[in-house]
PDB file of C-alpha atoms in Angstrom:
ATOM      1  CA  UNK A   1      -8.110 -91.886  -8.279  1.00 61.00           C
ATOM      2  CA  UNK A   2      -9.386 -92.186  -4.698  1.00 67.00           C
ATOM      3  CA  UNK A   3      -5.864 -91.652  -3.403  1.00 67.00           C
ATOM      4  CA  UNK A   4      -5.545 -88.506  -5.507  1.00 77.00           C
ATOM      5  CA  UNK A   5      -8.844 -87.160  -4.164  1.00 78.00           C
ATOM      6  CA  UNK A   6      -7.770 -87.892  -0.609  1.00 73.00           C
ATOM      7  CA  UNK A   7      -4.457 -86.079  -1.103  1.00 76.00           C
ATOM      8  CA  UNK A   8      -6.385 -83.173  -2.619  1.00 83.00           C
ATOM      9  CA  UNK A   9      -8.673 -83.100   0.443  1.00 78.00           C
ATOM     10  CA  UNK A  10      -5.670 -83.007   2.787  1.00 74.00           C
ATOM     11  CA  UNK A  11      -4.197 -80.125   0.774  1.00 79.00           C
ATOM     12  CA  UNK A  12      -7.434 -78.148   0.951  1.00 80.00           C
ATOM     13  CA  UNK A  13      -7.801 -78.685   4.698  1.00 74.00           C
ATOM     14  CA  UNK A  14      -4.191 -77.652   5.373  1.00 71.00           C
ATOM     15  CA  UNK A  15      -4.622 -74.570   3.181  1.00 74.00           C
ATOM     16  CA  UNK A  16      -7.820 -73.581   4.988  1.00 72.00           C
ATOM     17  CA  UNK A  17      -6.146 -74.145   8.328  1.00 66.00           C
ATOM     18  CA  UNK A  18      -3.430 -71.682   7.383  1.00 64.00           C
ATOM     19  CA  UNK A  19      -6.017 -69.220   6.094  1.00 57.00           C
ATOM     20  CA  UNK A  20      -7.964 -69.300   9.338  1.00 61.00           C
ATOM     21  CA  UNK A  21      -5.881 -66.966  11.439  1.00 62.00           C
ATOM     22  CA  UNK A  22      -8.763 -65.901  13.678  1.00 65.00           C
ATOM     23  CA  UNK A  23      -9.412 -67.451  17.068  1.00 68.00           C
ATOM     24  CA  UNK A  24     -12.768 -68.836  15.912  1.00 65.00           C
ATOM     25  CA  UNK A  25     -11.150 -70.492  12.902  1.00 65.00           C
ATOM     26  CA  UNK A  26      -8.464 -72.092  15.030  1.00 66.00           C
ATOM     27  CA  UNK A  27     -10.989 -73.424  17.525  1.00 69.00           C
ATOM     28  CA  UNK A  28     -13.095 -74.851  14.681  1.00 67.00           C
ATOM     29  CA  UNK A  29     -10.066 -76.605  13.211  1.00 67.00           C
ATOM     30  CA  UNK A  30      -9.036 -77.888  16.646  1.00 70.00           C
ATOM     31  CA  UNK A  31     -12.516 -79.335  17.144  1.00 69.00           C
ATOM     32  CA  UNK A  32     -12.474 -81.121  13.796  1.00 73.00           C
ATOM     33  CA  UNK A  33      -8.887 -82.413  14.067  1.00 78.00           C
ATOM     34  CA  UNK A  34      -9.755 -85.661  15.930  1.00 82.00           C
ATOM     35  CA  UNK A  35     -12.411 -86.500  13.351  1.00 83.00           C
ATOM     36  CA  UNK A  36      -9.940 -85.816  10.553  1.00 81.00           C
ATOM     37  CA  UNK A  37      -7.324 -88.050  12.200  1.00 86.00           C
ATOM     38  CA  UNK A  38      -9.844 -90.880  12.600  1.00 87.00           C
ATOM     39  CA  UNK A  39     -10.917 -90.630   8.976  1.00 86.00           C
ATOM     40  CA  UNK A  40      -7.277 -90.450   7.844  1.00 85.00           C
ATOM     41  CA  UNK A  41      -6.315 -93.620   9.715  1.00 87.00           C
ATOM     42  CA  UNK A  42      -9.302 -95.545   8.381  1.00 88.00           C
ATOM     43  CA  UNK A  43      -8.603 -94.355   4.827  1.00 85.00           C
ATOM     44  CA  UNK A  44      -4.931 -95.284   5.218  1.00 85.00           C
ATOM     45  CA  UNK A  45      -5.937 -98.866   6.027  1.00 85.00           C
ATOM     46  CA  UNK A  46      -8.229 -98.958   2.979  1.00 87.00           C
ATOM     47  CA  UNK A  47      -5.658 -97.442   0.624  1.00 87.00           C
ATOM     48  CA  UNK A  48      -2.937 -99.831   1.775  1.00 86.00           C
ATOM     49  CA  UNK A  49      -5.098-102.910   1.247  1.00 88.00           C
ATOM     50  CA  UNK A  50      -6.399-101.759  -2.130  1.00 88.00           C
ATOM     51  CA  UNK A  51      -2.918-100.918  -3.424  1.00 89.00           C
ATOM     52  CA  UNK A  52      -1.617-104.334  -2.394  1.00 90.00           C
ATOM     53  CA  UNK A  53      -4.522-106.106  -4.083  1.00 89.00           C
ATOM     54  CA  UNK A  54      -4.113-104.049  -7.247  1.00 89.00           C
ATOM     55  CA  UNK A  55      -0.418-104.924  -7.329  1.00 90.00           C
ATOM     56  CA  UNK A  56      -1.244-108.621  -6.883  1.00 90.00           C
ATOM     57  CA  UNK A  57      -3.656-108.530  -9.827  1.00 90.00           C
ATOM     58  CA  UNK A  58      -1.081-107.271 -12.329  1.00 92.00           C
ATOM     59  CA  UNK A  59       2.336-108.544 -11.219  1.00 92.00           C
ATOM     60  CA  UNK A  60       3.812-111.837 -10.045  1.00 92.00           C
ATOM     61  CA  UNK A  61       3.590-111.671  -6.284  1.00 90.00           C
ATOM     62  CA  UNK A  62       5.710-113.421  -3.664  1.00 92.00           C
ATOM     63  CA  UNK A  63       3.930-115.389  -0.952  1.00 93.00           C
ATOM     64  CA  UNK A  64       4.929-112.894   1.744  1.00 93.00           C
ATOM     65  CA  UNK A  65       3.204-110.023  -0.067  1.00 90.00           C
ATOM     66  CA  UNK A  66       0.090-112.170  -0.553  1.00 90.00           C
ATOM     67  CA  UNK A  67      -0.036-112.836   3.181  1.00 92.00           C
ATOM     68  CA  UNK A  68       0.552-109.150   3.969  1.00 90.00           C
ATOM     69  CA  UNK A  69      -2.292-108.286   1.598  1.00 89.00           C
ATOM     70  CA  UNK A  70      -4.595-110.674   3.427  1.00 90.00           C
ATOM     71  CA  UNK A  71      -3.639-109.225   6.814  1.00 91.00           C
ATOM     72  CA  UNK A  72      -4.122-105.660   5.570  1.00 89.00           C
ATOM     73  CA  UNK A  73      -7.543-106.619   4.164  1.00 90.00           C
ATOM     74  CA  UNK A  74      -8.513-108.002   7.569  1.00 91.00           C
ATOM     75  CA  UNK A  75      -7.189-104.871   9.295  1.00 88.00           C
ATOM     76  CA  UNK A  76      -9.227-102.733   6.908  1.00 89.00           C
ATOM     77  CA  UNK A  77     -12.380-104.282   8.323  1.00 89.00           C
ATOM     78  CA  UNK A  78     -11.199-104.732  11.910  1.00 91.00           C
ATOM     79  CA  UNK A  79      -9.372-101.493  12.693  1.00 89.00           C
ATOM     80  CA  UNK A  80     -12.184 -98.881  12.560  1.00 89.00           C
ATOM     81  CA  UNK A  81     -13.796 -99.962  15.857  1.00 89.00           C
ATOM     82  CA  UNK A  82     -10.438 -99.759  17.624  1.00 91.00           C
ATOM     83  CA  UNK A  83      -9.677 -96.390  16.059  1.00 89.00           C
ATOM     84  CA  UNK A  84     -13.040 -95.110  17.286  1.00 88.00           C
ATOM     85  CA  UNK A  85     -12.471 -96.558  20.763  1.00 89.00           C
ATOM     86  CA  UNK A  86      -9.047 -94.961  21.025  1.00 89.00           C
ATOM     87  CA  UNK A  87      -9.756 -91.555  19.502  1.00 88.00           C
ATOM     88  CA  UNK A  88     -13.472 -90.793  19.833  1.00 88.00           C
ATOM     89  CA  UNK A  89     -14.452 -89.336  23.218  1.00 88.00           C
ATOM     90  CA  UNK A  90     -18.156 -90.022  22.761  1.00 88.00           C
ATOM     91  CA  UNK A  91     -17.612 -93.682  21.869  1.00 89.00           C
ATOM     92  CA  UNK A  92     -15.209 -94.086  24.815  1.00 88.00           C
ATOM     93  CA  UNK A  93     -17.665 -92.525  27.248  1.00 90.00           C
ATOM     94  CA  UNK A  94     -20.601 -94.620  26.025  1.00 90.00           C
ATOM     95  CA  UNK A  95     -18.580 -97.857  26.144  1.00 89.00           C
ATOM     96  CA  UNK A  96     -17.422 -97.133  29.668  1.00 89.00           C
ATOM     97  CA  UNK A  97     -20.994 -96.414  30.672  1.00 89.00           C
ATOM     98  CA  UNK A  98     -22.147 -99.621  28.952  1.00 89.00           C
ATOM     99  CA  UNK A  99     -19.701-101.711  30.991  1.00 87.00           C
ATOM    100  CA  UNK A 100     -20.333 -99.773  34.195  1.00 85.00           C
ATOM    101  CA  UNK A 101     -16.919 -98.102  34.216  1.00 82.00           C
ATOM    102  CA  UNK A 102     -18.100 -94.536  33.728  1.00 67.00           C
ATOM    103  CA  UNK A 103     -17.970 -91.812  36.314  1.00 68.00           C
ATOM    104  CA  UNK A 104     -20.551 -92.352  38.965  1.00 62.00           C
ATOM    105  CA  UNK A 105     -22.732 -89.390  39.709  1.00 59.00           C
ATOM    106  CA  UNK A 106     -23.810 -88.779  43.264  1.00 61.00           C
ATOM    107  CA  UNK A 107     -27.231 -87.265  43.313  1.00 62.00           C
ATOM    108  CA  UNK A 108     -28.116 -84.688  45.926  1.00 61.00           C
ATOM    109  CA  UNK A 109     -30.735 -85.721  48.377  1.00 59.00           C
ATOM    110  CA  UNK A 110     -32.238 -84.297  51.522  1.00 64.00           C
ATOM    111  CA  UNK A 111     -33.199 -86.099  54.671  1.00 61.00           C
ATOM    112  CA  UNK A 112     -36.409 -85.138  56.287  1.00 62.00           C
ATOM    113  CA  UNK A 113     -37.266 -85.869  59.890  1.00 68.00           C
ATOM    114  CA  UNK A 114     -40.874 -84.809  59.494  1.00 62.00           C
ATOM    115  CA  UNK A 115     -43.358 -87.650  59.845  1.00 63.00           C
ATOM    116  CA  UNK A 116     -44.994 -88.767  56.667  1.00 61.00           C
ATOM    117  CA  UNK A 117     -48.498 -90.007  56.365  1.00 59.00           C
ATOM    118  CA  UNK A 118     -49.441 -92.921  54.246  1.00 58.00           C
ATOM    119  CA  UNK A 119     -52.868 -93.559  52.907  1.00 57.00           C
ATOM    120  CA  UNK A 120     -54.058 -97.000  52.226  1.00 56.00           C
ATOM    121  CA  UNK A 121     -56.874 -97.455  49.827  1.00 56.00           C
ATOM    122  CA  UNK A 122     -59.044-100.479  49.926  1.00 61.00           C
ATOM    123  CA  UNK A 123     -59.600-102.250  46.705  1.00 60.00           C
ATOM    124  CA  UNK A 124     -63.105-103.094  45.730  1.00 60.00           C
ATOM    125  CA  UNK A 125     -63.571-106.428  44.127  1.00 53.00           C
TER     126      UNK A 125
END
């Protein structure tokens, strides 16, 4: 049933994309396309693993399919971070910044040749 709902969602989005002939509609769809692709890839991993496990519950299963089911189950839980790192600009930017690989910003500064005065205050004890 989840697969049917997902296919229905894809159909609705494609239909709305065709219905949005205005420039604003196209820009909105273009902005949401990366998010839709990320969600689609993550759901594809989940659907693949769940279909394999459902098959294994009801039919005699060869060892190769059992091992593929185990690998797909592991990918279901391990792939989302990589999908986000590859496709999500915000996650990429924040990870680069976290590891010090982001764009360095040079801040404007001015040099002054005027003498500065410093005041020293005595501490009372």
